[in-house]
XYZ file of C-alpha atoms in Angstrom:
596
model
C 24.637 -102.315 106.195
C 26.121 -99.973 103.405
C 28.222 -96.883 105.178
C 30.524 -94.789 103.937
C 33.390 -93.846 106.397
C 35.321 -90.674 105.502
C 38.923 -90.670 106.016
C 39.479 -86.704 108.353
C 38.769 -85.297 104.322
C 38.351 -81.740 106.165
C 40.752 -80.510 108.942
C 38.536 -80.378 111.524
C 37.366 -84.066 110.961
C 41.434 -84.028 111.663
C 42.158 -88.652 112.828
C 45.395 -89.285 114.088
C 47.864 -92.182 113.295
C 51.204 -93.080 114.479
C 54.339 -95.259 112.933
C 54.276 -97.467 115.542
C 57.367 -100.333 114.756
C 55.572 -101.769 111.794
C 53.805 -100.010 108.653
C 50.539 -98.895 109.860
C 47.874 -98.871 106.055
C 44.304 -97.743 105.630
C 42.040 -96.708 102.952
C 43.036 -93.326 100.696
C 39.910 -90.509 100.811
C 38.459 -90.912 97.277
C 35.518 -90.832 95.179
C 33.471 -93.771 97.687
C 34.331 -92.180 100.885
C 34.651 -88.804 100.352
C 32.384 -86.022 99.240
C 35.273 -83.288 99.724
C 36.839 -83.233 95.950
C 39.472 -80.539 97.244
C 41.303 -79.084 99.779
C 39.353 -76.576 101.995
C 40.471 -72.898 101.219
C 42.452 -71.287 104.069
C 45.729 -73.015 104.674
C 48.733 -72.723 102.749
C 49.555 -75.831 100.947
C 52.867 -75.124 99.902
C 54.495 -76.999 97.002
C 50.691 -78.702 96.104
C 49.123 -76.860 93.883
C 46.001 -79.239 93.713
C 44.899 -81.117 96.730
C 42.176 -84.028 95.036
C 40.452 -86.000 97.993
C 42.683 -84.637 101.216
C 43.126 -87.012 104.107
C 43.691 -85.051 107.444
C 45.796 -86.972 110.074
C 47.819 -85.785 112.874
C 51.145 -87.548 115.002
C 52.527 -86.888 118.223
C 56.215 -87.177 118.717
C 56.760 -89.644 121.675
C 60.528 -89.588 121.932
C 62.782 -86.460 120.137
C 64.938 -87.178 117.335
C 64.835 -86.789 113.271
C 62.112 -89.032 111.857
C 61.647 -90.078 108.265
C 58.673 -91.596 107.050
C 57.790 -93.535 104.030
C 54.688 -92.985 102.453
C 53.150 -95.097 99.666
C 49.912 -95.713 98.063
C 49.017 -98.091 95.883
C 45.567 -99.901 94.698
C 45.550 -102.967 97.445
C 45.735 -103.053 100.990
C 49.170 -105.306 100.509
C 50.611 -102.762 98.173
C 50.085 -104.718 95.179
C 48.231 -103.362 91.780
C 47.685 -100.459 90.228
C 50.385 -97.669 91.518
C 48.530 -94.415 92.823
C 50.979 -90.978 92.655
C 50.334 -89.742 96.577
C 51.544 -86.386 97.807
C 51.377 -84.335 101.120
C 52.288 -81.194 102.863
C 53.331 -81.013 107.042
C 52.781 -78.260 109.417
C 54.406 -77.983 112.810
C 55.091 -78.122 115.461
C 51.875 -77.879 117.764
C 51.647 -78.127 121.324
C 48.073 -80.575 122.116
C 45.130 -78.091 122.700
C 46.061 -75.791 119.971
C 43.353 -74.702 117.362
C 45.501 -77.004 114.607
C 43.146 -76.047 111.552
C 43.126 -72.278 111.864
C 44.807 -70.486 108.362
C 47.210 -68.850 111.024
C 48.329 -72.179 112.392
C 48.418 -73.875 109.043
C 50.363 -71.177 107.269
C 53.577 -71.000 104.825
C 56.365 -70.738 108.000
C 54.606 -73.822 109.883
C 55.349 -75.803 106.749
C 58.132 -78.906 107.829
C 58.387 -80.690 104.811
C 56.262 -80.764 101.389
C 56.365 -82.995 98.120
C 54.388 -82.947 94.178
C 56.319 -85.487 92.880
C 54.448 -87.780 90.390
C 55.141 -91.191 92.573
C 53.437 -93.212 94.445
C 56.142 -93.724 97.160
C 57.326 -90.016 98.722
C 59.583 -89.446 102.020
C 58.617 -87.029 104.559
C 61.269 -85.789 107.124
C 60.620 -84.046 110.665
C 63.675 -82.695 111.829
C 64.440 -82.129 115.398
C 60.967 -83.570 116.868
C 60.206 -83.146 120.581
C 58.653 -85.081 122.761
C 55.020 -84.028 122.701
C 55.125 -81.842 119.742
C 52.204 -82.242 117.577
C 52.257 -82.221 113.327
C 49.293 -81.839 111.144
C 49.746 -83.915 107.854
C 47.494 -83.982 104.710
C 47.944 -86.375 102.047
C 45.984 -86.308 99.014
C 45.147 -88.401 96.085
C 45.571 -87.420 92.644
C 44.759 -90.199 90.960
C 41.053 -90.128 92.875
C 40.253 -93.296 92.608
C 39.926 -96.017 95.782
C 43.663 -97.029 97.335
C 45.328 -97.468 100.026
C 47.974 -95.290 102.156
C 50.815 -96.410 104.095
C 52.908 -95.151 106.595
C 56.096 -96.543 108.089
C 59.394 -95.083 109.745
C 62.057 -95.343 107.900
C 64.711 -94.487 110.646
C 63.685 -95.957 113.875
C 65.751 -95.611 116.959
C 65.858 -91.795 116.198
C 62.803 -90.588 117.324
C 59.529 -91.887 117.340
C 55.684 -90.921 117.596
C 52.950 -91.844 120.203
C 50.385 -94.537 119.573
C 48.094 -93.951 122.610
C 46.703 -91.391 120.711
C 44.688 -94.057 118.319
C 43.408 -95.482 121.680
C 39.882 -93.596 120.328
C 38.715 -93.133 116.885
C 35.258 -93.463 116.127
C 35.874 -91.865 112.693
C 35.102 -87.948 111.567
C 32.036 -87.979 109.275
C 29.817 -91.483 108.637
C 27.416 -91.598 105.881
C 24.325 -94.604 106.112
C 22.937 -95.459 102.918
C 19.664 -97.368 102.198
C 19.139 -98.320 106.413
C 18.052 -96.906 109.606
C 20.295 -97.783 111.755
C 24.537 -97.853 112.405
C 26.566 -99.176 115.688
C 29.035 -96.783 116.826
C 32.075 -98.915 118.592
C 34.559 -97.274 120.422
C 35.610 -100.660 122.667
C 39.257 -99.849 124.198
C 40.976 -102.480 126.350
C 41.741 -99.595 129.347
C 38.353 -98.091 129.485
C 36.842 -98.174 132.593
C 33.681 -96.194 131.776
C 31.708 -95.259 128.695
C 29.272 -92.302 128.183
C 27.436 -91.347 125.012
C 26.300 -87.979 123.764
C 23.955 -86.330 121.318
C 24.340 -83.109 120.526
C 20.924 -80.878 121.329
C 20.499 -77.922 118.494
C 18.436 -75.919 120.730
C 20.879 -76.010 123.599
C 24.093 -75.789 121.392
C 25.206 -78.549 123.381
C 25.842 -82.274 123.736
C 23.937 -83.750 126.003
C 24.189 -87.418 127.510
C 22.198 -90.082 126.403
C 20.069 -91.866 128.992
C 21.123 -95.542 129.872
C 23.905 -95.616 127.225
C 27.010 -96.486 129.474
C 28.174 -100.078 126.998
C 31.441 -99.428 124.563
C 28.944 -99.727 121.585
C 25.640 -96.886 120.933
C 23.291 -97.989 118.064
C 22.146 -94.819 116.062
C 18.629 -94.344 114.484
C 18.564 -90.738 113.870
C 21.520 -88.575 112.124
C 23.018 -86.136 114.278
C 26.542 -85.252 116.088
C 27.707 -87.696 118.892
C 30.727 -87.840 121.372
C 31.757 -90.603 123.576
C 33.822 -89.711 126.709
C 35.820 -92.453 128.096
C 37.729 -92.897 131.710
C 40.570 -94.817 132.358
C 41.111 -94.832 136.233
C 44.350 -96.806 136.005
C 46.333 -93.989 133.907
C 43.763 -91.701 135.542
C 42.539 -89.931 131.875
C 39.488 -88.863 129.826
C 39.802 -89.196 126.533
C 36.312 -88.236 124.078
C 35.772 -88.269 120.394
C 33.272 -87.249 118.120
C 31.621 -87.940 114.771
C 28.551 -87.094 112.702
C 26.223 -89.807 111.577
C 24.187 -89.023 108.561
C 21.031 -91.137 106.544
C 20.793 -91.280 103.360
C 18.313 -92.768 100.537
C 21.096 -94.229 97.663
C 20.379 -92.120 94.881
C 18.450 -94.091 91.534
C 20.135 -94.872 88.537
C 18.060 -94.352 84.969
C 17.731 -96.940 82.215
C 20.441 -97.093 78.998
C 20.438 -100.424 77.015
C 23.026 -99.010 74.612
C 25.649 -96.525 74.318
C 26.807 -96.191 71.062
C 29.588 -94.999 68.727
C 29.539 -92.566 65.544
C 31.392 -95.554 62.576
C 33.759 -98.036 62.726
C 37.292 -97.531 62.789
C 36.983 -95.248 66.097
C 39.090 -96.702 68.681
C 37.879 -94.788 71.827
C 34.243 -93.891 73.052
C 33.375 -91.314 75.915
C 31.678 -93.460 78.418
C 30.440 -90.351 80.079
C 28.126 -89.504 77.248
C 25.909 -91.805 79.123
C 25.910 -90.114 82.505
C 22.715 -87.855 82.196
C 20.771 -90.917 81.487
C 21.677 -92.089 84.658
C 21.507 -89.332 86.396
C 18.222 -88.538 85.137
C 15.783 -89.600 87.960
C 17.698 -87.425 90.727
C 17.293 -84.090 89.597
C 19.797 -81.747 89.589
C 23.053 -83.180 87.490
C 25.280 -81.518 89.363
C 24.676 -83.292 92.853
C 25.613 -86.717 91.045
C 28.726 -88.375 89.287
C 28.791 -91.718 88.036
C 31.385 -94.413 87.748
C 31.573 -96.967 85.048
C 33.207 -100.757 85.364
C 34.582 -103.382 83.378
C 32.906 -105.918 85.125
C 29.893 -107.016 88.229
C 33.520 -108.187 90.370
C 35.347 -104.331 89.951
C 32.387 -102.961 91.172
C 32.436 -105.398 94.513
C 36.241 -104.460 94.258
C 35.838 -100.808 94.084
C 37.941 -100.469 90.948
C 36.292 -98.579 88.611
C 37.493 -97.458 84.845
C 39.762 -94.780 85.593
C 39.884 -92.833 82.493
C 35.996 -93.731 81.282
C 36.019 -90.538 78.904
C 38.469 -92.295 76.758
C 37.749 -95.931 77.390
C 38.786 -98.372 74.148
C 35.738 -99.134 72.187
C 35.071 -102.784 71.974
C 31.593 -103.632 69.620
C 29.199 -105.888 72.338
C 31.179 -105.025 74.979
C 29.099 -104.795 78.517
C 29.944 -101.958 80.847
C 28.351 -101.297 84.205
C 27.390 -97.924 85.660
C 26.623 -96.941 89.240
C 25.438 -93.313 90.208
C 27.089 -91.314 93.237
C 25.649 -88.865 95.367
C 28.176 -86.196 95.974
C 26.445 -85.531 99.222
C 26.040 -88.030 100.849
C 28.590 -90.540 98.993
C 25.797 -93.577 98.773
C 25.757 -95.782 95.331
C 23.131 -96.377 93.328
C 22.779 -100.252 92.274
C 24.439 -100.968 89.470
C 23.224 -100.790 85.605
C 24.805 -102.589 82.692
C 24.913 -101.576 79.274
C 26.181 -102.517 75.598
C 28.861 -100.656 73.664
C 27.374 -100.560 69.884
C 28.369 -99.003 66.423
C 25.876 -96.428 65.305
C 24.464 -96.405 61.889
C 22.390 -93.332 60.872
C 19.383 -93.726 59.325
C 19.337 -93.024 55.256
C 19.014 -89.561 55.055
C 19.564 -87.800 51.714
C 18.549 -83.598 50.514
C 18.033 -83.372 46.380
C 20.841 -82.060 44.749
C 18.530 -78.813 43.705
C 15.807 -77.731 45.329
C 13.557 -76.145 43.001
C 11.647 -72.845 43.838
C 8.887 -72.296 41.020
C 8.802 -68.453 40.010
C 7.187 -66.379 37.852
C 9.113 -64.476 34.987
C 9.395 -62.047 37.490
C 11.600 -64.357 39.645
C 8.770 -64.193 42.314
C 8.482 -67.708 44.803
C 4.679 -69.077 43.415
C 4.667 -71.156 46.475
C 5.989 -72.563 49.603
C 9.270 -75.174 49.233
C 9.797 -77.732 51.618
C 12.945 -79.652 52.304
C 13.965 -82.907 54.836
C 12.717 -85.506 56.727
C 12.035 -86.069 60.769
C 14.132 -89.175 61.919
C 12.089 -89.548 65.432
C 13.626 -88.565 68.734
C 17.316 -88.440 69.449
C 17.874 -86.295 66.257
C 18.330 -82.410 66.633
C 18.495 -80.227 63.242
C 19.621 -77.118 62.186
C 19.402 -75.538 58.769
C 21.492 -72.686 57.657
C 20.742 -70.358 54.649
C 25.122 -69.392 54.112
C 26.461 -68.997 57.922
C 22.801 -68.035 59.022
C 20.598 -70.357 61.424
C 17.140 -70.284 60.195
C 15.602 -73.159 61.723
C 16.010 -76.106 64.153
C 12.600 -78.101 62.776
C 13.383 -81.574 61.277
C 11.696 -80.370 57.931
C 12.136 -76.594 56.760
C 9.555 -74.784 54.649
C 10.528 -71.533 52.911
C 8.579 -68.776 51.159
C 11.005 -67.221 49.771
C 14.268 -67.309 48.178
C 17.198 -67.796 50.271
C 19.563 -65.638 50.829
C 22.798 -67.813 49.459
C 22.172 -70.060 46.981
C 23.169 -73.182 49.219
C 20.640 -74.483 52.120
C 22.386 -77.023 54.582
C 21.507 -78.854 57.526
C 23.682 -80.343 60.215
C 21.651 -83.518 62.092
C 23.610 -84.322 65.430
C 22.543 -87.583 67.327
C 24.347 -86.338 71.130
C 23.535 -90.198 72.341
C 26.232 -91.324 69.820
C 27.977 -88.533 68.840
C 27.454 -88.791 65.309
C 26.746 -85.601 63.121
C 26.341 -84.988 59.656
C 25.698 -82.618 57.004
C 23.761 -82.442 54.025
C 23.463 -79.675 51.598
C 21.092 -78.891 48.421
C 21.561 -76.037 45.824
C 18.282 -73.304 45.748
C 17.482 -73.194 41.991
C 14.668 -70.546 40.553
C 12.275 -72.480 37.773
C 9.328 -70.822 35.722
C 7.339 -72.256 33.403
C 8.301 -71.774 29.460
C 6.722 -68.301 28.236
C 7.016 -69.889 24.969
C 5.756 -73.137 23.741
C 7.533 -73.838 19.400
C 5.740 -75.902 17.223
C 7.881 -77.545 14.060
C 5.958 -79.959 11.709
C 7.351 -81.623 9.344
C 6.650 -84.830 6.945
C 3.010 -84.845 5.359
C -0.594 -86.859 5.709
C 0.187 -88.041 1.921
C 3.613 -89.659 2.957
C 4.471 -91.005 6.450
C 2.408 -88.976 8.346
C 3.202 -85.706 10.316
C 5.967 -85.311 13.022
C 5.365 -82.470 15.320
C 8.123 -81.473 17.888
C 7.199 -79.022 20.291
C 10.350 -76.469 21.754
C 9.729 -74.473 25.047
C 11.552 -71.395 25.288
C 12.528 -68.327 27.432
C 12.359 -70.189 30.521
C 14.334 -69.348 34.260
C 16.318 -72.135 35.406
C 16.447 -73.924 32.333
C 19.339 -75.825 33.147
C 17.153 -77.483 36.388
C 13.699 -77.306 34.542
C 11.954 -80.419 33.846
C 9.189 -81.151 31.036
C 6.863 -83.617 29.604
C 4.268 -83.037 27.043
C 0.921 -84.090 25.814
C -1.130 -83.353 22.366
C -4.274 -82.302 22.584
C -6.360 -84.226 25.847
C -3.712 -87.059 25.410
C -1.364 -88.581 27.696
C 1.313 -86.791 29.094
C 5.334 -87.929 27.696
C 8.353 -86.858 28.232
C 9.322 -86.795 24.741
C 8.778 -83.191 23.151
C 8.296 -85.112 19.424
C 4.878 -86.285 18.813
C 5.194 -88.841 15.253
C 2.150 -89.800 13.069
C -0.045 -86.997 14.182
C -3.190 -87.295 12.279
C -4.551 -84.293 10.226
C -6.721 -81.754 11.201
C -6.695 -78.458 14.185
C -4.291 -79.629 16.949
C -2.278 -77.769 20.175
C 0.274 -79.270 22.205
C 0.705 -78.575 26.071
C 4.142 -78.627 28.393
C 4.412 -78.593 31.980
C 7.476 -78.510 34.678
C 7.033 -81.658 36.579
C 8.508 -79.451 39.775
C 4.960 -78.046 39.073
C 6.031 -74.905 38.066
C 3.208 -74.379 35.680
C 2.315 -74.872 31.786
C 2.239 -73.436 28.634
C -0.162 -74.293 25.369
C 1.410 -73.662 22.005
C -0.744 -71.658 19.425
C -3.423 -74.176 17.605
C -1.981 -75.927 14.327
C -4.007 -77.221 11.512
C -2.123 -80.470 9.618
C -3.667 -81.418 6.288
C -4.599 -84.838 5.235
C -7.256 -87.217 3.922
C -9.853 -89.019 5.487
C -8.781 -93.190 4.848
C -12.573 -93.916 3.888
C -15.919 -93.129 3.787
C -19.693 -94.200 4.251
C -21.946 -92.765 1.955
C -25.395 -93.699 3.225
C -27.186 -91.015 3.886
C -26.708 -90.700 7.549
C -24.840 -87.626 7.866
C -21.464 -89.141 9.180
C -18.900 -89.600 6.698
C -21.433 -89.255 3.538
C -18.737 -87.691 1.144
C -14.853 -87.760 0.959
C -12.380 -84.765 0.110
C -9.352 -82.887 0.879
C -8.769 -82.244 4.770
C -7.473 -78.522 4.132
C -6.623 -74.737 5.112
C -5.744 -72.218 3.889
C -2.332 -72.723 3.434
C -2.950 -75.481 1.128
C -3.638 -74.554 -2.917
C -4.941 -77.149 -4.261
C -3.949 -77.260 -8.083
C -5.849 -80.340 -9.442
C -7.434 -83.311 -7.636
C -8.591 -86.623 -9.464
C -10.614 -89.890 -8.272
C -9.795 -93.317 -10.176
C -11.223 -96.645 -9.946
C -9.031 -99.407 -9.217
C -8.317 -100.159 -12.431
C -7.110 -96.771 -13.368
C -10.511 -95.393 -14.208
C -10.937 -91.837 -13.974
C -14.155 -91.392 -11.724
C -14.201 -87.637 -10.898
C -12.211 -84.557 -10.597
C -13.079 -82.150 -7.416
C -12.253 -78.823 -6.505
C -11.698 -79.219 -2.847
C -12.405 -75.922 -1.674
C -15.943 -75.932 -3.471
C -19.015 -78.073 -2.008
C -19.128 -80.901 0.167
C -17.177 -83.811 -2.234
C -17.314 -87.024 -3.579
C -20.619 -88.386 -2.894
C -19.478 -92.291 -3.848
C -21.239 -91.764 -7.999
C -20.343 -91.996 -11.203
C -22.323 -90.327 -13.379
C -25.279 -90.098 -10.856
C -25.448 -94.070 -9.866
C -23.934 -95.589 -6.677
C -20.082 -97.397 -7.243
C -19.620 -100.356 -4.790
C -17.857 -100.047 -1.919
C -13.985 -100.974 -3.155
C -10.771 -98.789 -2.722
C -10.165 -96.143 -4.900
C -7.052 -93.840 -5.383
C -6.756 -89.855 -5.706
C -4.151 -87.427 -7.226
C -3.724 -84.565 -5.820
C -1.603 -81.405 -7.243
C -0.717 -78.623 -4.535
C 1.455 -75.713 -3.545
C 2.418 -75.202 -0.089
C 1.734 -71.393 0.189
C 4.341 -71.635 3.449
C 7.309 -72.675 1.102
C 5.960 -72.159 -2.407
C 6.555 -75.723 -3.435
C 4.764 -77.592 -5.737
C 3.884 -81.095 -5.165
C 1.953 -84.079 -6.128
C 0.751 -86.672 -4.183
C -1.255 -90.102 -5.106
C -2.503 -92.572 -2.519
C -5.718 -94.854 -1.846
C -9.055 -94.611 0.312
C -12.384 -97.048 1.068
C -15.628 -96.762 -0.147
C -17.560 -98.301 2.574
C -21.422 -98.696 2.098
């Protein structure tokens, strides 16, 4: 049976104790036991300015006299382990029957004694008690966690409080977790007579309970009960009451991992795990959780006291239970593993290139980024601007600072980073510069195209093709054969092209067919007009002259000498020209195939 018995946490749940002649210990209201986190608003607590898990009690003084009291709390019932600081306040004196919890009776001039030292062993003085004279004491725990208090006189002989008064405690407030059913005992040696009571909500009163006369009452339903007991021999009634609640234990969610941002960080915050816990309950706020070292603390009730700066440890296993504030009931227990997180690779391009026109206007839509999968959250900023919490960002336009960044935050570890990429405007070359240079009659043309006037042409990109060619990124095209050519660049951001103006490069044809079939039939002078050709001879191999042509008058050599067919053989040509573009004069002598 899992219960959960309260320790008086609010005044009117009020349980008495007494010093008795040896120390008298039981369990400190915290976290397990308690769902009242502070003190109740209406007395005057004096010197305390916090009051974390109060524990009402009262005494009665038996025989008059100054009494001194020890009070200690520490993590074990024998007073061993982990020291807890304790502190308290003391009203009085009341005579019995007085309204004890009232803000008039606990006020500032009923205060006896009061103490906020940070120790776990105070002293507590009642000067001048009388016999009969009633004190109200709260103690509370700062540390919160599960302890034990203890209570001795210090001065005995000079006073001394009255134990009958614990003759009949059945406890203030008992929460029942996870069962249907809890045995209320309140066996005394001198009772005579027991009779139980439930109290009726209709009636606004407690009414007996049929048959149930035995020192024990098994309860199925939660409700408010009193027992009344008689002792004939020191002819008395004495009654007590307490509230029995049920409760489902609340559910605990699933976390295999909790892990930190890098190495090198010595603590992790083992309370970034607690919604994950939580989760299945509903409202957050209705649920803590505690976190353990080990299966044996949590039998022990010793959980990690300061779990939001608990020493990181790589495949270290940690165990979590969830607590209903209500109620106080556990969850069962979870365990998880402490791990090093390692973001994904995750990388922006240094520029990010927005194609424009020459009037600087956006030809298209940009994208940046890339969507890790859940657990990543994003947002992009154009300057100190927000502009978008999507994993990948797609702008129309230019941005309004020239640097877009995004921060990615992964809240399971803790881990965020930044990235940031530069906005850069590209167009296309307006311009596309042809420069030839070298000849068909030497080495053969080399043609290197230059674009110009173009926006971003520090960022810009290019390769280049001739004609229907393959595309290079070299802008110098070598051995271009003769004849009408253009040259094409584009901006591999794809920011468009440009075509230079057609050029014509003059050359020879390396042989020729003449048969008759129309293809190739004669041979001359692959021209234009800026080309004069001076003087252009045909000899045999042997030096022969064969013919002389004027290139820029009919068709050409035709493969005769003096009307009869010469055998297919090479044969060499002199050619005399001015280049009308520079005015030089050149010759140029070089060999071709007769083919037939």
């Amino acid at each position: 049976m899992n219960s959960i018995n309260a320790q008086g946490t609010r005044c009117a749940d009020i349980e008495p104790f007494c010093a008795g002649e040896e120390r008298l210990t039981f369990p400190n209201a915290n976290f397990q036991n308690s769902t009242q986190i502070s003190g109740e608003l209406g007395p005057n607590y004096g010197c305390l300015d916090d009051q974390p898990y109060p524990a009402w009690f009262f005494l009665q003084i038996e025989n008059e006299g100054d009494l001194r009291f020890r009070i200690s709390q520490y993590q074990n019932i024998n007073g061993s382990g982990a020291a807890l600081d304790v502190d308290f306040v003391v009203w009085g004196p009341f005579e019995r029957g007085d309204d004890y919890c009232s803000s008039t009776s606990l006020s500032a001039n009923k205060i006896v004694d009061c103490s906020y030292l940070p120790d776990a062993v105070e002293f507590m003085s009642i000067p001048d008690a009388q016999a009969n004279d009633i004190y109200v004491v709260v103690i509370t725990n700062f540390e919160q966690v599960p302890g034990f208090i203890s209570l001795e006189q210090t001065n005995s002989g000079q006073g001394s409080t009255d134990c009958s008064i614990l003759d009949l405690d059945l406890g203030g407030s008992i929460s029942v977790c996870d069962d249907d059913q809890y045995i209320l005992d309140g066996s005394t040696d001198e009772a005579v007579t027991y009779e139980w009571f439930v109290y009726n909500e209709d009636t606004a009163q407690y009414e007996a309970i049929p048959n149930e006369t035995g020192p024990t009452y098994t309860v199925t339903e939660s409700g408010d009960y009193k027992l009344v007991i008689i002792d004939e021999i020191e002819n008395k009634t004495e009654e007590d009451e307490v509230t029995v609640t049920f409760y489902d234990s609340p559910l605990i969610g699933e976390l295999d991992k909790l892990s930190i941002c890098k190495d090198g960080m010595e603590t992790i915050d083992l309370k970034g795990a607690s919604l994950d816990f939580i989760a299945p309950n509903g409202n957050s706020s209705n649920y803590q959780v505690f976190y353990y070292e080990s299966s044996e603390d949590i039998q022990n009730s010793e959980p990690i006291i300061s779990p939001q700066s608990y020493t990181f440890e790589e495949g270290k296993t940690i165990y979590a239970q969830v607590r209903d504030k209500t109620s106080g009931c556990f969850s069962e227990s979870r365990s998880f593993e402490l791990t090093t997180f390692n973001f994904p690779e995750y990388n922006l391009p240094e520029e990010l290139i927005f194609c424009v026109d020459f009037n600087n206007n956006v030809l298209g839509s940009v994208s940046a980024g890339e969507d890790l999968g859940d657990g990543y959250f994003y947002e992009w900023f154009d300057g100190d601007e927000l502009i978008s919490t999507e994993p990948i960002i797609s702008l129309n336009e230019l941005p309004a600072q020239s640097e877009i960044a995004v921060r990615i935050s992964h809240p399971e570890s803790g881990c965020e980073l930044e990235f940031s990429t530069n906005a850069v405007s590209v167009s296309r070359p307006e311009i596309l510069s042809i420069v030839i240079s070298g000849s068909d009659f030497g080495d053969g043309y080399t043609v290197t195209a230059s674009p110009e006037n173009i926006i971003g042409e520090d960022f810009a990109e290019f390769e280049y093709r001739l004609g229907n060619g393959n595309w290079q990124e070299s802008n110098i095209f070598t051995k271009v054969p003769p004849g009408s050519h253009i040259i094409t660049v584009r901006e591999i951001n794809g920011c468009g092209e440009t075509t230079s103006e057609s050029f014509f490069l003059v050359g020879y044809p390396r042989f020729f067919s003449p048969n008759s079939d129309g293809y190739n039939d004669t041979w001359n002078l692959i021209t234009d007009s800026f080309i004069t050709i001076k003087k252009l001879y045909i000899f045999d191999r042997y030096g022969k002259l064969i013919r002389e042509l004027n290139p820029n008058q009919g068709k050409g050599w035709d493969g005769t000498y003096n009307g009869k067919p010469l055998p297919s053989d090479d044969y060499w040509f002199k050619v005399e020209f001015i280049d009308e573009k520079t005015g030089d004069h050149r010759e140029y002598m070089s060999n071709f195939t007769l083919m037939r």
